[in-house]
Amino acid sequence: MNSARDESLSLVLIGGSSGSFVIFEDIIKQLKNPISFAVIFVLHRGKYSSSVLPDLFKTKTDVNMSEPHHLDPITANSIYFALPDYHLLVGEDHRFYYDHTEPDFFSRPSIDATFISAALSGIPVKAAMLFSGSSQDGAEGLKLLAEKGFPTYVQDPESAEFPRMPQEALLKYHQHNLLEEDKFYKTIADLLS
């Protein structure tokens, strides 16, 4: 296997569940080719979900999108989506790994699994964001990313359609940056520039 890897690679990590689909779509619309980082979206979906997210979002951006396969390299100027029923892990070798262990908080893919593996991968994280959802998935991973010194952002629970996920993240680590409703998309646009 080729061990060459892009040492300049950085990641933007985005997690959400119920109430996050439209937010994901709006973020994707802001991404214009080329981007100097890789974006990884983890959205809770049903085990038998037949929707292929890159197909759903293909008219929203000109940046390459995919649901990566096991051992695919992670490259800048790309948007990735976790497949349903697998945990998407980020490897130290700048590759994706799929894991089929037990669901976390009834979810596979797990936001925590992706966020924790990214925090431990040695790849710099430009920003990690957690949005609306009805479980505590993502809170532990976002905390670890913050403790490693990476910028972390949480949707203001007051503006989240399902506030539990951002609330749990703030309970676990109260120093995350809050994405307040009045500056929500402006702050995100600044992070992605």
CSV table of C-alpha atoms in Angstrom, one decimal:
chain,number,residue,atom,x,y,z
A,1,MET,CA,0.0,0.0,0.0
A,2,ASN,CA,1.3,3.5,-0.8
A,3,SER,CA,2.4,5.2,2.4
A,4,ALA,CA,2.8,8.6,0.8
A,5,ARG,CA,0.5,11.1,2.5
A,6,ASP,CA,-0.3,14.7,2.3
A,7,GLU,CA,1.3,16.3,5.4
A,8,SER,CA,-0.6,19.5,4.7
A,9,LEU,CA,-3.9,17.8,5.1
A,10,SER,CA,-6.4,19.2,7.6
A,11,LEU,CA,-10.0,18.2,8.5
A,12,VAL,CA,-13.3,19.9,9.1
A,13,LEU,CA,-15.5,17.5,11.1
A,14,ILE,CA,-19.3,17.9,11.1
A,15,GLY,CA,-21.8,15.8,13.1
A,16,GLY,CA,-25.5,15.8,13.5
A,17,SER,CA,-28.7,13.8,13.6
A,18,SER,CA,-32.3,14.8,13.7
A,19,GLY,CA,-32.8,18.3,12.5
A,20,SER,CA,-29.3,18.6,10.9
A,21,PHE,CA,-29.9,17.6,7.3
A,22,VAL,CA,-30.9,21.1,6.2
A,23,ILE,CA,-27.9,22.6,8.1
A,24,PHE,CA,-25.6,20.1,6.3
A,25,GLU,CA,-27.1,21.1,2.9
A,26,ASP,CA,-26.6,24.8,3.7
A,27,ILE,CA,-22.9,24.2,4.7
A,28,ILE,CA,-22.3,22.3,1.5
A,29,LYS,CA,-23.7,25.2,-0.5
A,30,GLN,CA,-20.9,27.4,1.0
A,31,LEU,CA,-18.1,25.1,-0.2
A,32,LYS,CA,-16.6,26.1,-3.5
A,33,ASN,CA,-13.9,24.3,-5.4
A,34,PRO,CA,-11.0,24.3,-4.4
A,35,ILE,CA,-11.0,23.9,-0.6
A,36,SER,CA,-7.7,23.4,1.2
A,37,PHE,CA,-9.1,20.8,3.6
A,38,ALA,CA,-11.2,17.6,3.7
A,39,VAL,CA,-14.7,17.8,5.2
A,40,ILE,CA,-16.2,14.8,6.9
A,41,PHE,CA,-19.9,14.7,7.6
A,42,VAL,CA,-21.4,12.1,10.0
A,43,LEU,CA,-25.2,12.1,9.9
A,44,HIS,CA,-27.2,9.5,11.8
A,45,ARG,CA,-29.1,7.4,9.2
A,46,GLY,CA,-31.1,4.2,9.3
A,47,LYS,CA,-29.3,0.9,8.9
A,48,TYR,CA,-31.0,0.3,5.6
A,49,SER,CA,-30.9,3.9,4.3
A,50,SER,CA,-30.8,3.8,0.6
A,51,SER,CA,-30.0,7.5,0.0
A,52,VAL,CA,-26.6,8.2,-1.2
A,53,LEU,CA,-25.8,11.6,0.2
A,54,PRO,CA,-23.4,12.7,-2.6
A,55,ASP,CA,-26.2,12.2,-5.1
A,56,LEU,CA,-28.7,14.2,-3.0
A,57,PHE,CA,-26.2,17.1,-2.6
A,58,LYS,CA,-24.6,17.0,-6.1
A,59,THR,CA,-26.2,20.2,-7.3
A,60,LYS,CA,-25.2,22.2,-4.2
A,61,THR,CA,-21.4,22.4,-4.7
A,62,ASP,CA,-18.6,21.7,-7.3
A,63,VAL,CA,-16.4,20.1,-4.7
A,64,ASN,CA,-15.9,16.3,-5.1
A,65,MET,CA,-18.1,14.3,-2.8
A,66,SER,CA,-18.1,10.6,-1.9
A,67,GLU,CA,-19.0,8.0,0.6
A,68,PRO,CA,-15.5,6.6,1.0
A,69,HIS,CA,-14.6,2.9,1.0
A,70,HIS,CA,-12.4,1.1,3.6
A,71,LEU,CA,-8.8,2.2,3.2
A,72,ASP,CA,-9.6,5.1,0.8
A,73,PRO,CA,-7.1,7.9,1.2
A,74,ILE,CA,-8.3,11.2,2.8
A,75,THR,CA,-7.5,14.1,0.5
A,76,ALA,CA,-8.0,17.8,0.6
A,77,ASN,CA,-10.6,19.4,-1.6
A,78,SER,CA,-13.0,16.6,-0.9
A,79,ILE,CA,-16.3,16.1,1.0
A,80,TYR,CA,-16.9,12.8,2.6
A,81,PHE,CA,-20.1,11.2,4.1
A,82,ALA,CA,-20.1,8.3,6.5
A,83,LEU,CA,-22.0,5.3,5.2
A,84,PRO,CA,-25.0,4.0,7.1
A,85,ASP,CA,-24.5,1.0,9.5
A,86,TYR,CA,-20.7,1.5,9.8
A,87,HIS,CA,-18.5,3.7,12.0
A,88,LEU,CA,-16.2,5.8,9.9
A,89,LEU,CA,-12.7,6.1,11.4
A,90,VAL,CA,-9.8,8.4,10.5
A,91,GLY,CA,-6.5,6.7,10.5
A,92,GLU,CA,-3.0,8.0,11.3
A,93,ASP,CA,-2.0,7.0,7.7
A,94,HIS,CA,-4.5,9.5,6.3
A,95,ARG,CA,-6.9,6.7,5.3
A,96,PHE,CA,-10.5,5.9,6.2
A,97,TYR,CA,-11.4,2.7,8.1
A,98,TYR,CA,-14.8,1.2,8.5
A,99,ASP,CA,-15.8,-0.5,11.8
A,100,HIS,CA,-18.9,-2.6,12.4
A,101,THR,CA,-18.7,-2.8,16.2
A,102,GLU,CA,-21.8,-2.1,18.3
A,103,PRO,CA,-23.7,1.1,17.7
A,104,ASP,CA,-22.9,4.1,20.0
A,105,PHE,CA,-26.1,5.6,21.5
A,106,PHE,CA,-28.1,3.4,19.1
A,107,SER,CA,-26.2,4.9,16.1
A,108,ARG,CA,-23.9,3.5,13.5
A,109,PRO,CA,-22.3,5.6,12.1
A,110,SER,CA,-21.3,7.2,15.4
A,111,ILE,CA,-20.2,10.8,15.5
A,112,ASP,CA,-18.0,10.0,18.6
A,113,ALA,CA,-16.2,7.2,16.7
A,114,THR,CA,-15.2,9.6,13.8
A,115,PHE,CA,-14.4,12.5,16.1
A,116,ILE,CA,-12.3,10.4,18.5
A,117,SER,CA,-10.4,8.7,15.7
A,118,ALA,CA,-9.7,12.1,14.1
A,119,ALA,CA,-8.4,13.5,17.4
A,120,LEU,CA,-6.0,10.6,17.8
A,121,SER,CA,-5.0,10.5,14.1
A,122,GLY,CA,-2.4,13.3,14.3
A,123,ILE,CA,-4.1,15.1,11.4
A,124,PRO,CA,-4.8,18.8,12.2
A,125,VAL,CA,-8.5,19.7,12.7
A,126,LYS,CA,-9.4,23.1,11.3
A,127,ALA,CA,-12.8,22.9,13.0
A,128,ALA,CA,-15.2,20.4,14.5
A,129,MET,CA,-18.9,21.2,14.7
A,130,LEU,CA,-21.9,19.5,16.3
A,131,PHE,CA,-25.5,20.3,15.4
A,132,SER,CA,-29.1,19.3,16.2
A,133,GLY,CA,-29.8,15.7,17.4
A,134,SER,CA,-31.6,13.7,20.0
A,135,SER,CA,-28.8,11.7,21.6
A,136,GLN,CA,-25.5,12.4,23.4
A,137,ASP,CA,-23.4,11.1,20.5
A,138,GLY,CA,-20.6,13.4,19.6
A,139,ALA,CA,-20.2,15.0,23.0
A,140,GLU,CA,-17.2,12.8,24.1
A,141,GLY,CA,-15.4,13.1,20.7
A,142,LEU,CA,-15.9,16.9,20.6
A,143,LYS,CA,-14.6,17.2,24.1
A,144,LEU,CA,-11.4,15.2,23.2
A,145,LEU,CA,-10.9,17.4,20.1
A,146,ALA,CA,-11.2,20.6,22.3
A,147,GLU,CA,-8.8,19.1,24.9
A,148,LYS,CA,-6.3,18.5,22.1
A,149,GLY,CA,-6.4,22.2,21.2
A,150,PHE,CA,-8.6,22.0,18.1
A,151,PRO,CA,-11.4,24.6,17.6
A,152,THR,CA,-14.8,23.1,18.5
A,153,TYR,CA,-18.3,24.6,17.8
A,154,VAL,CA,-21.7,23.6,19.0
A,155,GLN,CA,-25.1,24.8,17.7
A,156,ASP,CA,-26.9,26.9,20.3
A,157,PRO,CA,-29.4,24.5,21.8
A,158,GLU,CA,-31.9,27.3,21.8
A,159,SER,CA,-31.9,27.3,18.0
A,160,ALA,CA,-31.6,23.5,17.5
A,161,GLU,CA,-34.6,21.6,16.3
A,162,PHE,CA,-33.5,18.8,18.6
A,163,PRO,CA,-31.4,20.4,21.4
A,164,ARG,CA,-30.2,17.3,23.2
A,165,MET,CA,-27.0,16.7,21.2
A,166,PRO,CA,-25.6,20.3,21.6
A,167,GLN,CA,-26.8,20.4,25.2
A,168,GLU,CA,-24.9,17.2,26.0
A,169,ALA,CA,-21.7,18.5,24.3
A,170,LEU,CA,-21.9,21.7,26.4
A,171,LEU,CA,-22.6,19.8,29.6
A,172,LYS,CA,-19.5,17.6,29.0
A,173,TYR,CA,-17.3,20.5,28.1
A,174,HIS,CA,-18.6,24.1,28.5
A,175,GLN,CA,-15.8,25.8,26.7
A,176,HIS,CA,-16.9,24.9,23.1
A,177,ASN,CA,-17.6,27.9,20.9
A,178,LEU,CA,-21.4,28.5,20.6
A,179,LEU,CA,-22.9,28.9,17.2
A,180,GLU,CA,-25.5,31.5,18.0
A,181,GLU,CA,-28.5,31.8,15.7
A,182,ASP,CA,-27.9,35.4,14.7
A,183,LYS,CA,-24.4,34.7,13.5
A,184,PHE,CA,-24.7,31.0,12.7
A,185,TYR,CA,-24.0,30.8,9.0
A,186,LYS,CA,-21.6,33.8,9.0
A,187,THR,CA,-19.4,32.1,11.6
A,188,ILE,CA,-19.5,28.8,9.7
A,189,ALA,CA,-18.6,30.6,6.4
A,190,ASP,CA,-15.6,32.2,8.2
A,191,LEU,CA,-14.5,28.8,9.5
A,192,LEU,CA,-14.7,27.4,6.0
A,193,SER,CA,-12.8,30.2,4.3
